[in-house]
Amino acid sequence: MAEVYFGNTKAAEMCASQDNYSSAYVGSKAFISCPTGYTGFIYRNCVSTPTGNQLEEEEDNQCTLLPPIAVVYGINNQVTIIYQKEQSFEPTVSGSVESYSVAPELPADLTLDPTTGVISGALQSTQTGNKYTITATNSAGSLQTEISLTSIVVNCEATAEYLATNHGEYSVAVCPEYYTGYAMARCMGGEFEEPSLEHCTPRLSGFFTYGVSSIVLKTNQELIPISLLTDGAFPSISCNKDLPEGLVLGEDGTISGTPTVPSPAAEYEITGTNSAESKSVTISITVEDNGCEALDEFPAAMNGATSEAAVCPEGYSGMATRECVNGVFQPINYEGCTLLAPSSFSYSPVSMSRESLEAIRIEPSVSNKVDVFSCPSLPSGLQLLDNGVIAGSIKEADTYIFTVTASNDAGSAQATVTITVTPIGCSGVEGISLADGERYEEPCPENYHGVAYRTCSNGELSILKMDECVLDLPTNLDYKEKEIVVTTNVNYEGLSAMYNGTVESFTISPDLPEGMGIASDSGAIYGTSATALNRTEFVVTASNSAGSANVTIFLTVEVPHCPAMADFPRTAASEAIRTIARRSLATRE
């Protein structure tokens, strides 16, 4: 049974075959067949993701368990068993099996494993095609298989050690080395069992020795194994007392190991025993300490021990150690050394006087290690170097008191320094030499009275200061033309005012006729008046920050006139026309 999907979808909208699943269109399902013993399919959805089309991890398992399909033992369920030989027979299974059973029961010396179906054991009875039914079962059902058991007898073929021998019979063999007599091995199911040494007797040994009578060892140095030399066989090897700690006696009498504790010379009796005799040998073993001789400040130490000495680095207290290993001191271990906080911290000199910008250098003195020197209030112009030296120069005159802190992980110490900075004079600046605070004076600029001055402040000559110069009042204010006569509708441009001193602005009172004005910077009268004005007095005021000065002028604005002629006086233009008209009429009459 299978699901089939139809559609008209672009190839790009498919999931490729993955993990043995079929390819599938997006939105449909890919499938894979169920495992052996099951019917149906397992499905996974094909989906579109930002990284491409792929199968979801979740599986839809639509598999149905089938009863066991086939169970086979031996060759086509014909099982041949070698008589009296331990054997096992595993079934070849198709499908899923949860348990096995057999009927009738197997011979007494054979068993059926109910979980694996394995038949095992050493058959002790004759089987000649005897039939047995094996039932394999799972939750879906069961399957019965009939098997046939036949037993055979297998003899042993000749080997290098044994002659050809019938099943169940014995073959005579040579005893092991150092034995006399004969051994016997039984043939079982075509294979010889381990030989019996019942008739083998150990022969007497001619020698039993280590080749040396004494050995001297060093602690923690491995002993090259010492073998027991003998021409006999001794199943049991023993020592009359424990060997030095770290040494062992092997089953064959070999002495080996690494001694760990010094021990004085002692006799050790090694005894070998068999059924025929007992042999002994004595060996003297001494274990000396592989210690270290005194080295520099470190006293001598036993092997594995630690020597102490007061050799901590400068700025540390405590004891350093060195371990003695096989006669050699290891590198110094400073873990027992404790860091000391800085102490006896001071500067030399602790107090000093310097002129402004004069070079300063103060050296520190401190005991123990310093990781960091710090001073948050160091005067401007000075530097605190990594080694604690204070260097630089200070410009501003004053007395400076500041504290420097020397620190490490164990603590800190402080030192206070006082520096008095005195001001310096001005020498040869623009040809002027003054002591600090002195003043140089010169006249104020033109139109000012008082004094201008420059001061010396700590070597710096100030700019010329004018704050004591007072502006003079304007004087001699006048106009070259004080009687001004202008004609209506005719532009007038007068001359500027004359004066001594500085004028910041000119004003006039009362106001000039409409169309006329006064220049605020020069005092010039200008403009055009459309209206006649009889001779009028005006006051011009010239002002600066010190005060003002006044001058009086007169202004007349006339209408246009005809000049006087033989029979006519000077006459305004409109009046002249009327006079001419009257005279012309009189002449006609």
Coordinates of C-alpha atoms in Angstrom, one line a residue:
M1 CA 0.0 0.0 0.0
A2 CA 1.4 3.4 -0.9
E3 CA 0.2 7.0 -1.3
V4 CA 0.5 8.7 -4.7
Y5 CA 0.4 12.5 -5.2
F6 CA -0.4 14.2 -8.5
G7 CA 0.1 17.9 -9.3
N8 CA 1.6 20.4 -11.7
T9 CA 4.4 22.0 -9.6
K10 CA 7.7 23.5 -10.6
A11 CA 10.8 21.3 -10.1
A12 CA 12.2 24.1 -7.9
E13 CA 9.3 23.5 -5.4
M14 CA 10.4 19.9 -4.6
C15 CA 12.4 18.4 -1.7
A16 CA 15.3 16.2 -3.0
S17 CA 15.6 12.7 -1.7
Q18 CA 17.0 12.8 1.8
D19 CA 18.0 10.1 4.4
N20 CA 16.7 7.4 2.0
Y21 CA 13.3 9.2 1.8
S22 CA 11.8 9.7 -1.6
S23 CA 11.7 13.2 -3.2
A24 CA 8.4 15.1 -2.8
Y25 CA 6.7 18.3 -3.8
V26 CA 6.4 21.1 -1.3
G27 CA 3.2 20.5 0.7
S28 CA 3.3 16.8 0.1
K29 CA 5.0 13.9 1.9
A30 CA 8.2 11.9 1.2
F31 CA 8.2 8.3 2.3
I32 CA 10.4 5.4 3.1
S33 CA 9.6 1.7 3.5
C34 CA 9.1 0.3 7.0
P35 CA 11.9 -2.0 8.5
T36 CA 11.8 -5.7 7.8
G37 CA 9.0 -7.4 9.7
Y38 CA 6.7 -4.4 9.2
T39 CA 4.4 -3.3 6.5
G40 CA 3.5 0.3 5.4
F41 CA 5.6 3.5 5.1
I42 CA 7.1 6.2 7.2
Y43 CA 6.4 9.8 6.1
R44 CA 8.0 13.2 6.4
N45 CA 6.4 16.5 5.2
C46 CA 8.2 18.5 2.5
V47 CA 8.2 22.2 3.5
S48 CA 9.7 25.4 2.1
T49 CA 12.1 27.3 4.5
P50 CA 14.2 30.5 4.1
T51 CA 17.2 28.2 3.5
G52 CA 15.5 26.1 0.9
N53 CA 13.0 23.2 0.5
Q54 CA 13.6 20.3 3.0
L55 CA 11.9 17.5 4.9
E56 CA 10.7 18.1 8.4
E57 CA 12.4 16.1 11.2
E58 CA 9.1 14.8 12.6
E59 CA 8.2 11.3 11.2
D60 CA 4.7 10.0 10.6
N61 CA 5.2 6.3 11.3
Q62 CA 2.5 4.2 9.6
C63 CA 4.2 0.9 10.0
T64 CA 2.3 -2.3 11.1
L65 CA 4.1 -5.2 12.7
L66 CA 3.9 -8.5 10.9
P67 CA 4.2 -11.9 12.5
P68 CA 7.7 -13.5 12.3
I69 CA 8.4 -14.3 8.6
A70 CA 11.1 -17.0 8.8
V71 CA 13.3 -18.7 11.4
V72 CA 16.0 -21.0 10.2
Y73 CA 18.5 -23.2 12.2
G74 CA 21.6 -24.9 10.7
I75 CA 21.2 -25.8 7.0
N76 CA 17.5 -25.8 6.1
N77 CA 16.7 -26.5 9.8
Q78 CA 18.9 -29.6 9.8
V79 CA 21.1 -29.2 12.9
T80 CA 24.2 -31.5 13.3
I81 CA 25.6 -31.5 16.8
I82 CA 29.0 -32.9 17.8
Y83 CA 28.5 -35.4 20.6
Q84 CA 29.6 -34.1 24.1
K85 CA 31.1 -30.9 22.8
E86 CA 30.0 -27.5 24.0
Q87 CA 28.3 -25.7 21.1
S88 CA 25.7 -23.1 20.3
F89 CA 23.4 -22.6 17.3
E90 CA 21.9 -19.1 16.5
P91 CA 18.9 -18.8 14.3
T92 CA 18.7 -16.8 11.1
V93 CA 15.5 -14.6 11.5
S94 CA 13.4 -12.6 9.1
G95 CA 11.0 -10.3 10.8
S96 CA 10.7 -9.4 14.5
V97 CA 10.7 -12.0 17.2
E98 CA 9.9 -11.2 20.9
S99 CA 10.2 -14.7 22.4
Y100 CA 11.0 -18.4 21.5
S101 CA 9.7 -21.7 22.8
V102 CA 10.2 -25.4 21.8
A103 CA 8.2 -28.6 21.9
P104 CA 8.9 -31.2 22.9
E105 CA 11.6 -30.2 25.3
L106 CA 15.2 -30.4 24.1
P107 CA 17.5 -33.1 25.4
A108 CA 18.5 -32.5 29.0
D109 CA 22.0 -31.0 28.2
L110 CA 20.7 -28.5 25.6
T111 CA 18.8 -25.2 26.3
L112 CA 16.8 -22.7 24.2
D113 CA 17.3 -19.1 25.1
P114 CA 13.7 -17.7 25.1
T115 CA 14.9 -14.2 24.0
T116 CA 17.5 -14.9 21.4
G117 CA 16.5 -18.4 20.2
V118 CA 20.1 -19.7 20.6
I119 CA 20.3 -23.4 21.3
S120 CA 23.4 -24.3 23.3
G121 CA 25.0 -26.9 25.5
A122 CA 27.0 -30.2 25.3
L123 CA 24.8 -33.0 24.0
Q124 CA 25.2 -36.1 26.1
S125 CA 22.6 -38.3 24.3
T126 CA 22.3 -39.7 20.8
Q127 CA 20.1 -37.8 18.3
T128 CA 19.2 -39.3 15.0
G129 CA 17.0 -36.8 13.2
N130 CA 14.8 -36.1 16.2
K131 CA 12.2 -33.5 15.5
Y132 CA 11.5 -30.4 17.6
T133 CA 9.1 -27.4 16.9
I134 CA 10.4 -23.9 17.5
T135 CA 7.7 -21.3 17.9
A136 CA 8.8 -17.6 17.3
T137 CA 6.3 -15.1 18.6
N138 CA 5.6 -11.3 18.6
S139 CA 2.5 -9.2 19.3
A140 CA 1.3 -9.7 15.8
G141 CA 1.4 -13.4 15.8
S142 CA 3.7 -16.4 15.7
L143 CA 5.6 -18.7 13.4
Q144 CA 6.4 -22.4 13.9
T145 CA 9.5 -24.0 12.5
E146 CA 10.4 -27.7 12.7
I147 CA 14.1 -28.6 13.1
S148 CA 15.9 -31.9 13.0
L149 CA 18.7 -32.7 15.5
T150 CA 21.4 -35.3 14.6
S151 CA 24.4 -36.0 16.8
I152 CA 27.8 -37.2 15.4
V153 CA 30.9 -38.4 17.1
V154 CA 34.1 -36.6 16.0
N155 CA 37.6 -38.0 16.8
C156 CA 40.8 -36.0 17.3
E157 CA 43.4 -35.9 14.6
A158 CA 47.1 -36.2 15.4
T159 CA 48.9 -33.0 16.4
A160 CA 52.5 -32.1 17.2
E161 CA 51.9 -33.0 20.8
Y162 CA 49.3 -35.8 20.5
L163 CA 48.7 -38.9 18.5
A164 CA 45.3 -39.4 16.7
T165 CA 42.8 -40.4 19.4
N166 CA 39.2 -41.5 19.4
H167 CA 36.5 -39.4 21.0
G168 CA 36.5 -39.9 24.8
E169 CA 39.9 -41.6 24.9
Y170 CA 43.2 -40.3 26.2
S171 CA 46.5 -39.6 24.4
V172 CA 49.8 -39.8 26.2
A173 CA 52.0 -36.7 26.1
V174 CA 55.3 -35.3 27.5
C175 CA 55.3 -33.6 30.9
P176 CA 56.1 -29.9 31.0
E177 CA 59.7 -28.7 31.5
Y178 CA 61.3 -29.6 34.8
Y179 CA 58.9 -32.6 35.3
T180 CA 59.4 -36.4 34.8
G181 CA 56.7 -39.0 34.0
Y182 CA 53.9 -38.5 31.4
A183 CA 50.8 -36.4 30.9
M184 CA 47.4 -37.4 29.5
A185 CA 45.0 -35.4 27.3
R186 CA 41.4 -36.6 26.6
C187 CA 39.9 -36.2 23.1
M188 CA 36.4 -34.5 23.3
G189 CA 34.4 -33.8 20.1
G190 CA 37.5 -33.6 17.9
E191 CA 39.6 -31.4 20.3
F192 CA 42.1 -32.3 23.0
E193 CA 41.3 -31.0 26.5
E194 CA 44.0 -29.5 28.8
P195 CA 46.5 -32.3 29.7
S196 CA 46.3 -33.9 33.1
L197 CA 49.6 -33.8 35.0
E198 CA 48.6 -36.4 37.5
H199 CA 51.4 -38.7 36.4
C200 CA 54.0 -35.9 36.1
T201 CA 56.5 -35.4 39.0
P202 CA 58.7 -32.4 39.5
R203 CA 62.4 -33.3 39.2
L204 CA 64.9 -32.1 41.7
S205 CA 66.5 -28.8 40.8
G206 CA 70.3 -28.4 40.5
F207 CA 70.4 -24.6 41.3
F208 CA 68.1 -22.0 42.8
T209 CA 69.7 -18.5 42.9
Y210 CA 69.5 -14.8 42.0
G211 CA 73.1 -14.7 40.8
V212 CA 73.8 -11.9 43.4
S213 CA 73.8 -12.1 47.2
S214 CA 73.0 -8.4 47.9
I215 CA 71.7 -5.3 46.2
V216 CA 71.7 -1.6 47.2
L217 CA 68.8 0.5 45.9
K218 CA 67.8 4.2 45.9
T219 CA 64.4 5.4 46.8
N220 CA 62.1 6.3 43.8
Q221 CA 64.5 4.7 41.4
E222 CA 63.0 1.8 39.5
L223 CA 64.7 -1.6 40.1
I224 CA 65.8 -3.4 36.9
P225 CA 63.9 -6.7 37.6
I226 CA 66.1 -9.5 39.1
S227 CA 65.1 -12.9 37.9
L228 CA 65.2 -16.1 39.9
L229 CA 67.6 -18.6 38.2
T230 CA 66.6 -22.3 38.6
D231 CA 66.3 -25.5 36.6
G232 CA 63.3 -26.7 38.5
A233 CA 59.5 -26.0 38.5
F234 CA 58.2 -24.3 41.6
P235 CA 54.5 -23.5 41.5
S236 CA 54.8 -21.8 44.9
I237 CA 57.3 -18.9 45.5
S238 CA 57.3 -17.1 48.8
C239 CA 59.4 -14.8 51.0
N240 CA 59.9 -15.1 54.7
K241 CA 58.9 -11.4 55.2
D242 CA 57.7 -8.4 53.3
L243 CA 60.1 -6.9 50.8
P244 CA 60.9 -3.2 51.2
E245 CA 58.0 -0.9 50.4
G246 CA 57.5 -0.6 46.6
L247 CA 59.1 -3.9 45.7
V248 CA 57.1 -7.0 44.7
L249 CA 57.9 -10.7 44.4
G250 CA 56.5 -12.2 41.2
E251 CA 55.0 -15.7 40.8
D252 CA 58.2 -16.8 39.1
G253 CA 60.4 -15.4 41.8
T254 CA 61.3 -12.2 40.0
I255 CA 61.9 -9.2 42.3
S256 CA 60.8 -5.8 40.7
G257 CA 59.3 -2.4 41.5
T258 CA 60.4 1.0 42.8
P259 CA 61.4 1.3 46.5
T260 CA 59.8 4.3 48.1
V261 CA 61.0 4.2 51.7
P262 CA 64.6 3.9 52.9
S263 CA 65.3 0.7 54.8
P264 CA 68.5 -0.7 56.3
A265 CA 70.2 -3.8 54.9
A266 CA 68.1 -7.0 55.6
E267 CA 68.2 -10.6 54.6
Y268 CA 65.2 -11.9 52.7
E269 CA 64.7 -15.7 52.2
I270 CA 63.0 -16.6 49.0
T271 CA 61.6 -20.2 49.0
G272 CA 60.3 -22.2 46.0
T273 CA 58.1 -25.2 46.7
N274 CA 56.8 -28.1 44.6
S275 CA 55.6 -31.7 45.4
A276 CA 59.2 -33.0 45.3
E277 CA 61.2 -30.5 47.2
S278 CA 61.6 -27.0 48.7
K279 CA 64.5 -24.7 47.7
S280 CA 65.6 -21.4 49.3
V281 CA 68.0 -18.6 48.6
T282 CA 68.9 -15.5 50.7
I283 CA 69.4 -12.1 49.3
S284 CA 70.3 -8.9 51.2
I285 CA 68.5 -5.7 50.1
T286 CA 69.4 -2.2 51.2
V287 CA 67.3 0.8 50.3
E288 CA 69.1 4.1 50.7
D289 CA 67.5 7.5 50.6
N290 CA 68.1 9.1 47.2
G291 CA 68.2 12.5 48.9
C292 CA 69.6 15.9 47.9
E293 CA 72.7 17.6 49.5
A294 CA 72.5 21.1 50.7
L295 CA 72.3 23.7 47.9
D296 CA 72.8 27.4 48.4
E297 CA 70.5 28.4 51.2
F298 CA 68.5 25.2 51.0
P299 CA 69.4 22.5 53.6
A300 CA 69.8 18.8 52.6
A301 CA 66.5 16.9 52.1
M302 CA 65.4 13.3 51.8
N303 CA 64.1 12.0 48.5
G304 CA 60.5 13.2 48.1
A305 CA 60.8 15.7 50.9
T306 CA 60.8 19.5 50.7
S307 CA 63.6 21.9 51.8
E308 CA 62.7 25.4 52.9
A309 CA 64.8 28.6 52.8
A310 CA 64.1 32.3 53.3
V311 CA 65.0 33.3 49.8
C312 CA 61.8 35.0 48.7
P313 CA 62.2 37.8 46.1
E314 CA 62.7 41.4 47.3
G315 CA 59.4 42.7 48.6
Y316 CA 58.1 39.3 49.7
S317 CA 58.2 37.5 53.1
G318 CA 57.9 33.8 53.9
M319 CA 59.7 30.7 52.9
A320 CA 60.5 29.3 49.4
T321 CA 60.7 25.6 48.9
R322 CA 62.4 23.0 46.7
E323 CA 61.4 19.4 46.4
C324 CA 64.0 16.7 46.3
V325 CA 63.4 14.2 43.6
N326 CA 65.9 11.3 43.1
G327 CA 68.8 13.4 44.4
V328 CA 68.0 16.5 42.4
F329 CA 66.4 19.7 43.8
Q330 CA 63.5 20.9 41.7
P331 CA 63.0 24.5 40.7
I332 CA 62.3 26.9 43.5
N333 CA 58.6 27.2 44.5
Y334 CA 57.7 30.7 45.7
E335 CA 54.1 29.9 46.6
G336 CA 55.0 30.3 50.3
C337 CA 56.2 33.8 49.7
T338 CA 53.7 36.6 50.6
L339 CA 53.8 40.0 48.9
L340 CA 54.6 42.9 51.3
A341 CA 52.9 46.3 51.0
P342 CA 55.1 49.3 50.0
S343 CA 56.6 50.9 53.1
S344 CA 59.1 53.7 54.1
F345 CA 57.9 55.7 51.1
S346 CA 59.3 59.2 50.8
Y347 CA 60.6 61.8 48.3
S348 CA 63.9 63.6 48.4
P349 CA 63.7 66.5 48.8
V350 CA 60.3 66.5 50.5
S351 CA 60.1 70.3 50.1
M352 CA 61.6 72.6 47.5
S353 CA 61.4 76.1 46.0
R354 CA 61.6 76.7 42.2
E355 CA 61.1 79.7 40.0
S356 CA 58.3 79.6 37.4
L357 CA 59.1 77.0 34.6
E358 CA 62.3 76.0 36.3
A359 CA 63.0 72.2 35.8
I360 CA 61.9 69.9 38.7
R361 CA 62.9 66.3 39.3
I362 CA 62.2 64.5 42.6
E363 CA 63.4 60.9 43.2
P364 CA 61.3 58.5 45.4
S365 CA 62.6 56.1 48.0
V366 CA 60.4 53.1 48.9
S367 CA 60.8 49.6 50.3
N368 CA 59.1 46.5 48.7
K369 CA 57.6 46.1 45.3
V370 CA 55.4 48.9 43.8
D371 CA 53.0 48.1 41.0
V372 CA 51.5 51.6 40.5
F373 CA 52.4 55.2 41.6
S374 CA 49.4 57.5 41.5
C375 CA 48.6 61.1 42.3
P376 CA 45.2 62.5 41.3
S377 CA 46.1 66.1 42.3
L378 CA 49.5 66.5 40.6
P379 CA 50.1 70.2 39.7
S380 CA 49.8 71.1 36.0
G381 CA 53.1 70.7 34.2
L382 CA 54.4 67.9 36.3
Q383 CA 54.5 64.2 35.4
L384 CA 54.5 61.1 37.6
L385 CA 56.7 58.5 35.9
D386 CA 56.2 54.8 36.1
N387 CA 59.1 54.5 38.5
G388 CA 57.6 57.2 40.8
V389 CA 59.9 60.0 39.7
I390 CA 58.2 63.5 39.7
A391 CA 59.5 65.5 36.8
G392 CA 58.6 68.6 34.8
S393 CA 58.0 72.3 35.6
I394 CA 55.3 74.5 37.0
K395 CA 54.3 77.9 35.5
E396 CA 51.9 79.4 38.0
A397 CA 53.5 80.8 41.1
D398 CA 52.0 79.2 44.2
T399 CA 52.7 76.7 47.0
Y400 CA 51.7 73.2 46.0
I401 CA 51.2 70.4 48.4
F402 CA 50.2 67.0 47.0
T403 CA 50.3 63.3 48.0
V404 CA 51.6 60.4 46.0
T405 CA 50.4 56.8 46.6
A406 CA 52.6 53.7 46.0
S407 CA 50.4 50.6 45.7
N408 CA 50.6 46.8 45.1
D409 CA 48.1 44.0 45.7
A410 CA 49.1 43.8 49.4
G411 CA 48.5 47.5 50.2
S412 CA 49.8 51.0 49.7
A413 CA 51.9 53.8 51.3
Q414 CA 51.8 57.6 50.8
A415 CA 54.3 60.4 50.6
T416 CA 53.6 64.2 50.7
V417 CA 55.6 66.7 48.6
T418 CA 55.6 70.5 48.9
I419 CA 56.8 72.7 46.0
T420 CA 56.9 76.5 46.3
V421 CA 56.9 78.2 42.9
T422 CA 58.1 81.9 42.8
P423 CA 57.3 84.3 39.9
I424 CA 60.0 85.6 37.5
G425 CA 60.4 89.1 36.0
C426 CA 60.3 90.3 32.4
S427 CA 63.7 90.9 30.9
G428 CA 64.4 92.4 27.5
V429 CA 60.9 92.0 26.2
E430 CA 60.5 94.7 23.5
G431 CA 63.3 96.6 25.2
I432 CA 61.5 96.6 28.5
S433 CA 62.8 95.0 31.7
L434 CA 60.6 94.8 34.8
A435 CA 60.5 92.9 38.0
D436 CA 57.4 90.7 38.6
G437 CA 54.5 93.0 39.4
E438 CA 56.2 96.2 38.2
R439 CA 54.5 98.7 35.8
Y440 CA 55.8 100.5 32.8
E441 CA 54.0 103.8 31.8
E442 CA 53.7 105.8 28.6
P443 CA 51.5 108.7 27.3
C444 CA 47.9 108.1 26.2
P445 CA 47.1 108.4 22.5
E446 CA 46.2 111.7 21.0
N447 CA 42.9 113.2 22.2
Y448 CA 43.2 111.3 25.5
H449 CA 44.6 112.3 28.9
G450 CA 46.0 110.1 31.6
V451 CA 48.6 107.3 31.3
A452 CA 48.8 104.0 29.3
Y453 CA 50.8 101.2 31.0
R454 CA 52.1 97.5 30.7
T455 CA 52.6 95.2 33.7
C456 CA 55.0 92.2 34.3
S457 CA 53.3 89.1 35.6
N458 CA 55.5 86.0 36.2
G459 CA 57.7 86.7 33.2
E460 CA 54.9 87.8 30.9
L461 CA 54.7 91.4 29.7
S462 CA 51.1 92.5 29.3
I463 CA 49.7 94.3 26.2
L464 CA 49.4 98.1 26.5
K465 CA 46.5 98.8 28.8
M466 CA 44.4 101.9 28.1
D467 CA 41.9 101.7 31.0
E468 CA 43.5 104.8 32.7
C469 CA 43.3 106.9 29.5
V470 CA 40.4 109.3 29.5
L471 CA 38.9 110.7 26.3
D472 CA 39.2 114.5 25.9
L473 CA 36.0 116.6 25.3
P474 CA 35.6 117.9 21.8
T475 CA 36.8 121.6 21.5
N476 CA 36.7 124.4 19.0
L477 CA 33.6 123.2 17.4
D478 CA 32.7 125.4 14.4
Y479 CA 31.5 125.6 10.8
K480 CA 33.2 127.5 8.1
E481 CA 29.7 128.5 6.9
K482 CA 27.5 129.2 9.9
E483 CA 24.9 131.3 8.0
I484 CA 23.3 128.9 5.5
V485 CA 20.9 130.0 2.9
V486 CA 19.4 127.5 0.5
T487 CA 16.7 127.5 -2.1
T488 CA 13.6 125.3 -2.0
N489 CA 13.9 122.1 -4.1
V490 CA 17.6 122.6 -4.6
N491 CA 19.9 120.0 -3.0
Y492 CA 22.4 121.4 -0.5
E493 CA 25.6 119.7 0.6
G494 CA 27.4 121.6 3.3
L495 CA 30.9 121.3 4.7
S496 CA 31.8 119.1 7.6
A497 CA 32.1 120.5 11.1
M498 CA 35.5 121.7 12.3
Y499 CA 36.7 120.6 15.8
N500 CA 39.5 119.4 18.0
G501 CA 39.5 116.0 19.7
T502 CA 37.3 113.0 19.1
V503 CA 33.6 113.2 18.1
E504 CA 31.6 110.0 18.2
S505 CA 28.3 111.6 16.9
F506 CA 26.7 114.8 15.8
T507 CA 23.1 115.9 16.5
I508 CA 21.1 119.1 15.8
S509 CA 18.3 120.8 17.5
P510 CA 15.6 121.6 16.6
D511 CA 15.0 119.3 13.7
L512 CA 15.9 120.5 10.3
P513 CA 13.2 121.0 7.7
E514 CA 11.8 117.9 6.2
G515 CA 14.2 116.6 3.5
M516 CA 17.3 117.9 5.3
G517 CA 19.6 116.3 7.9
I518 CA 23.0 116.2 9.6
A519 CA 25.7 113.5 9.1
S520 CA 26.2 111.9 12.5
D521 CA 29.8 111.1 11.8
S522 CA 31.0 114.4 10.2
G523 CA 28.4 117.0 11.2
A524 CA 27.8 118.1 7.5
I525 CA 24.3 119.6 6.8
Y526 CA 22.7 118.2 3.6
G527 CA 19.5 117.7 1.8
T528 CA 16.6 119.4 -0.1
S529 CA 13.7 121.3 1.5
A530 CA 10.5 121.8 -0.4
T531 CA 9.3 124.3 2.1
A532 CA 10.6 127.8 2.7
L533 CA 12.0 128.7 6.1
N534 CA 12.8 132.0 7.6
R535 CA 16.2 132.5 9.2
T536 CA 16.2 130.0 12.1
E537 CA 18.8 129.3 14.8
F538 CA 20.0 125.6 15.2
V539 CA 22.3 124.2 17.8
V540 CA 24.8 121.4 16.6
T541 CA 26.1 119.1 19.4
A542 CA 29.3 117.1 19.0
S543 CA 29.5 114.2 21.5
N544 CA 31.9 111.6 22.8
S545 CA 32.0 109.4 25.9
A546 CA 33.6 112.3 27.9
G547 CA 30.9 114.9 27.1
S548 CA 29.9 117.3 24.3
A549 CA 30.4 120.7 22.7
N550 CA 27.9 123.0 20.9
V551 CA 27.9 125.5 18.1
T552 CA 25.0 127.7 16.8
I553 CA 24.3 128.0 13.0
F554 CA 21.5 129.7 11.1
L555 CA 19.5 128.3 8.2
T556 CA 17.2 130.1 5.7
V557 CA 15.3 128.3 3.0
E558 CA 14.1 130.7 0.2
V559 CA 11.9 130.2 -2.7
P560 CA 13.6 131.0 -6.1
H561 CA 14.0 134.8 -6.9
C562 CA 14.6 136.8 -10.0
P563 CA 17.6 139.1 -9.7
A564 CA 17.1 142.9 -9.5
M565 CA 17.1 144.6 -12.9
A566 CA 17.0 148.3 -14.0
D567 CA 13.4 148.9 -13.2
F568 CA 12.7 145.8 -11.1
P569 CA 13.8 144.8 -7.6
R570 CA 14.8 141.3 -6.6
T571 CA 11.6 139.4 -6.6
A572 CA 10.4 135.9 -5.9
A573 CA 9.7 134.0 -9.1
S574 CA 5.9 133.9 -8.8
E575 CA 5.8 137.6 -7.9
A576 CA 7.9 138.6 -10.8
I577 CA 5.5 137.0 -13.3
R578 CA 2.6 139.0 -11.9
T579 CA 4.6 142.3 -12.1
I580 CA 5.5 141.7 -15.7
A581 CA 1.9 140.9 -16.5
R582 CA 0.6 144.2 -14.9
R583 CA 3.2 146.3 -16.7
S584 CA 2.3 144.7 -20.1
L585 CA -1.4 145.6 -19.6
A586 CA -0.6 149.2 -18.6
T587 CA 1.4 149.7 -21.8
R588 CA -1.4 148.5 -24.0
E589 CA -3.8 150.9 -22.4

